Short mmCIF file of C-alpha atoms (C1' of nucleotides) in Angstrom, two decimals:
data_model
loop_
_atom_site.label_atom_id
_atom_site.label_comp_id
_atom_site.label_asym_id
_atom_site.label_seq_id
_atom_site.Cartn_x
_atom_site.Cartn_y
_atom_site.Cartn_z
CA MET A 1 -78.16 -13.34 5.86
CA LYS A 2 -75.09 -12.68 3.65
CA TYR A 3 -73.93 -9.48 2.39
CA TRP A 4 -72.62 -9.47 -1.65
CA LEU A 5 -71.45 -6.69 -4.01
CA VAL A 6 -72.29 -6.73 -7.50
CA LYS A 7 -70.22 -4.72 -10.23
CA GLN A 8 -71.71 -3.21 -13.32
CA GLU A 9 -70.92 -0.98 -15.83
CA PRO A 10 -72.95 2.12 -15.75
CA ASP A 11 -73.20 2.11 -19.75
CA ASP A 12 -74.60 -1.65 -19.50
CA TYR A 13 -77.43 -1.12 -16.69
CA PRO A 14 -76.99 1.36 -14.28
CA PHE A 15 -78.36 1.27 -10.81
CA SER A 16 -80.90 3.98 -12.07
CA GLN A 17 -82.40 1.31 -14.40
CA LEU A 18 -82.55 -1.42 -11.70
CA GLN A 19 -84.28 1.37 -9.83
CA ALA A 20 -86.70 2.13 -12.92
CA ASP A 21 -87.29 -1.72 -13.34
CA GLY A 22 -87.90 -2.51 -9.65
CA ARG A 23 -85.92 -5.84 -10.14
CA THR A 24 -83.67 -7.57 -12.72
CA ASP A 25 -82.48 -10.93 -13.60
CA TRP A 26 -78.61 -10.83 -12.82
CA THR A 27 -77.34 -12.96 -15.88
CA GLY A 28 -74.81 -12.86 -17.86
CA VAL A 29 -72.09 -14.11 -15.36
CA ARG A 30 -69.46 -16.24 -17.21
CA ASN A 31 -67.01 -16.46 -14.24
CA TYR A 32 -66.73 -19.93 -11.85
CA GLN A 33 -65.88 -17.81 -8.82
CA ALA A 34 -68.85 -15.20 -9.37
CA ARG A 35 -70.82 -18.05 -10.74
CA ASN A 36 -70.19 -19.92 -7.04
CA PHE A 37 -70.98 -16.87 -5.38
CA LEU A 38 -74.30 -16.26 -7.11
CA ARG A 39 -75.11 -19.94 -6.06
CA ASP A 40 -74.47 -18.87 -2.23
CA MET A 41 -77.08 -16.11 -2.43
CA ARG A 42 -80.21 -16.41 -0.57
CA MET A 43 -83.72 -14.53 -1.03
CA GLY A 44 -83.48 -11.28 1.26
CA ASP A 45 -79.51 -11.23 1.20
CA LYS A 46 -78.64 -7.36 1.05
CA VAL A 47 -76.11 -6.31 -2.23
CA LEU A 48 -74.10 -3.29 -2.64
CA TYR A 49 -74.28 -2.02 -6.18
CA TYR A 50 -70.99 -0.75 -7.81
CA HIS A 51 -70.48 1.32 -10.98
CA SER A 52 -67.30 0.18 -12.65
CA GLY A 53 -65.21 2.28 -15.15
CA LYS A 54 -65.61 5.99 -15.16
CA GLU A 55 -67.32 5.89 -11.88
CA LYS A 56 -65.60 3.59 -9.74
CA ALA A 57 -68.01 3.91 -6.72
CA VAL A 58 -70.69 1.79 -4.97
CA VAL A 59 -73.92 3.52 -5.55
CA GLY A 60 -76.75 2.08 -3.80
CA THR A 61 -78.20 -1.12 -2.46
CA ALA A 62 -80.55 -3.91 -3.99
CA SER A 63 -81.52 -7.17 -2.40
CA VAL A 64 -81.64 -10.83 -3.65
CA ALA A 65 -85.31 -11.14 -4.56
CA ARG A 66 -84.76 -14.97 -5.99
CA ALA A 67 -82.31 -17.26 -5.28
CA ALA A 68 -79.72 -18.97 -8.01
CA PHE A 69 -81.40 -20.20 -11.09
CA THR A 70 -80.41 -21.71 -14.48
CA ASP A 71 -79.02 -18.58 -16.59
CA PRO A 72 -81.49 -18.47 -19.33
CA THR A 73 -79.01 -16.11 -21.76
CA ALA A 74 -75.90 -19.06 -21.46
CA ASP A 75 -76.16 -20.50 -24.75
CA LYS A 76 -74.24 -23.95 -26.35
CA GLU A 77 -71.18 -22.25 -26.54
CA ASP A 78 -70.83 -21.10 -22.99
CA GLY A 79 -71.67 -24.71 -21.71
CA ASP A 80 -74.13 -25.20 -18.99
CA GLY A 81 -74.28 -24.80 -15.02
CA TRP A 82 -74.16 -20.90 -15.24
CA LEU A 83 -76.53 -19.46 -12.90
CA ALA A 84 -78.46 -15.97 -12.34
CA VAL A 85 -80.12 -14.36 -9.73
CA GLU A 86 -82.98 -11.92 -9.36
CA LEU A 87 -82.17 -8.40 -7.78
CA ALA A 88 -84.60 -6.18 -6.58
CA ALA A 89 -83.63 -2.45 -6.05
CA GLY A 90 -82.89 -0.84 -2.70
CA LYS A 91 -81.81 2.58 -1.82
CA PRO A 92 -79.66 5.03 -3.98
CA PHE A 93 -76.78 6.39 -1.68
CA ALA A 94 -77.11 10.15 -1.01
CA GLN A 95 -73.31 9.89 -1.54
CA PRO A 96 -71.74 7.41 -4.08
CA VAL A 97 -68.97 5.76 -1.89
CA ALA A 98 -65.72 5.96 -4.52
CA LEU A 99 -63.37 3.09 -4.72
CA ALA A 100 -60.50 5.52 -3.98
CA ALA A 101 -62.52 6.00 -0.29
CA ILE A 102 -62.67 2.32 -0.14
CA LYS A 103 -59.04 1.87 -0.77
CA ALA A 104 -57.91 4.67 1.75
CA ASP A 105 -59.59 3.09 4.59
CA THR A 106 -57.93 0.23 5.82
CA ALA A 107 -60.95 -1.41 7.02
CA PHE A 108 -61.44 -2.52 3.60
CA LYS A 109 -57.73 -3.98 2.92
CA ASP A 110 -59.39 -7.42 2.65
CA LEU A 111 -62.25 -6.54 0.46
CA LEU A 112 -62.13 -8.61 -2.78
CA LEU A 113 -63.31 -5.21 -4.42
CA VAL A 114 -59.42 -4.07 -3.66
CA ARG A 115 -57.75 -7.27 -3.85
CA HIS A 116 -59.50 -8.50 -6.78
CA SER A 117 -60.34 -5.92 -8.95
CA ARG A 118 -61.65 -8.12 -11.87
CA LEU A 119 -64.32 -10.16 -9.93
CA SER A 120 -67.59 -9.24 -10.58
CA VAL A 121 -69.68 -10.91 -7.80
CA MET A 122 -68.37 -11.06 -4.43
CA PRO A 123 -68.95 -11.50 -0.71
CA VAL A 124 -68.80 -8.63 1.54
CA SER A 125 -68.42 -8.98 5.48
CA THR A 126 -71.35 -7.61 7.89
CA ASP A 127 -69.06 -5.03 9.02
CA GLU A 128 -67.93 -4.18 5.31
CA PHE A 129 -71.46 -3.85 4.43
CA GLY A 130 -72.81 -1.77 7.19
CA GLN A 131 -69.42 0.77 7.02
CA ILE A 132 -70.20 1.59 3.13
CA VAL A 133 -73.89 2.09 3.72
CA ALA A 134 -73.01 4.53 6.26
CA MET A 135 -70.68 6.19 4.00
CA GLY A 136 -73.17 6.07 1.58
CA GLU A 137 -76.02 7.64 3.58
CA GLY A 138 -73.50 10.75 4.30
"C1'" DG B 1 -54.47 4.75 -24.34
"C1'" DC B 2 -51.92 2.06 -21.67
"C1'" DC B 3 -50.95 -1.82 -18.67
"C1'" DA B 4 -51.54 -5.18 -14.87
"C1'" DA B 5 -54.02 -8.97 -13.48
"C1'" DC B 6 -56.25 -12.77 -14.52
"C1'" DG B 7 -58.95 -16.50 -17.20
"C1'" DT B 8 -59.00 -19.49 -21.05
"C1'" DT B 9 -57.52 -21.52 -25.01
"C1'" DG B 10 -54.60 -24.60 -27.83
"C1'" DG B 11 -50.06 -26.71 -28.63
"C1'" DC B 12 -46.72 -30.07 -27.28
"C1'" DG C 1 -50.70 -31.85 -17.80
"C1'" DC C 2 -47.85 -27.80 -18.49
"C1'" DC C 3 -47.25 -23.43 -20.24
"C1'" DA C 4 -46.82 -19.79 -23.71
"C1'" DA C 5 -50.25 -17.19 -26.11
"C1'" DC C 6 -53.93 -14.51 -26.24
"C1'" DG C 7 -58.29 -11.88 -24.99
"C1'" DT C 8 -60.86 -9.30 -21.47
"C1'" DT C 9 -61.43 -6.41 -17.56
"C1'" DG C 10 -61.06 -2.63 -14.93
"C1'" DG C 11 -58.19 0.66 -12.65
"C1'" DC C 12 -54.93 4.48 -13.64
#
DNA sequence: GCCAACGTTGGC
DNA sequence: GCCAACGTTGGC
């Protein structure tokens, strides 16, 4: 099993909305590096859900409910080859894990969230995932 | 609101 | 194929 982190503006689609929906198609990714990570996702993989913008914190977990498929929201102008996955809501964190806290911990110095802040879909290691979940559960 | 980082576009 | 210009993202 692999572990991932996805980033979303809470104004666009907050974690609470994913919880309300149960699951959702993760569409609209138009970046090749992120697309390649989507392609590597397998059903059952675990996902950290990060709120960018004002919040800047990991707020809960999700899981991959359906492996990559053609993004139905990609139009002609976008070209083809874009992918989506389906995510299922996991657990909200009792305590959001702030980006500042992640940056302050050298255990996360290689995390792409820190190193490559603009990437919206990224892999995380087993250890990183476990540690962030532990922090989130308080 | 600003700026840095990065990706994309378009002229050459 | 290179590179400057531009647009977007996201942290501060």
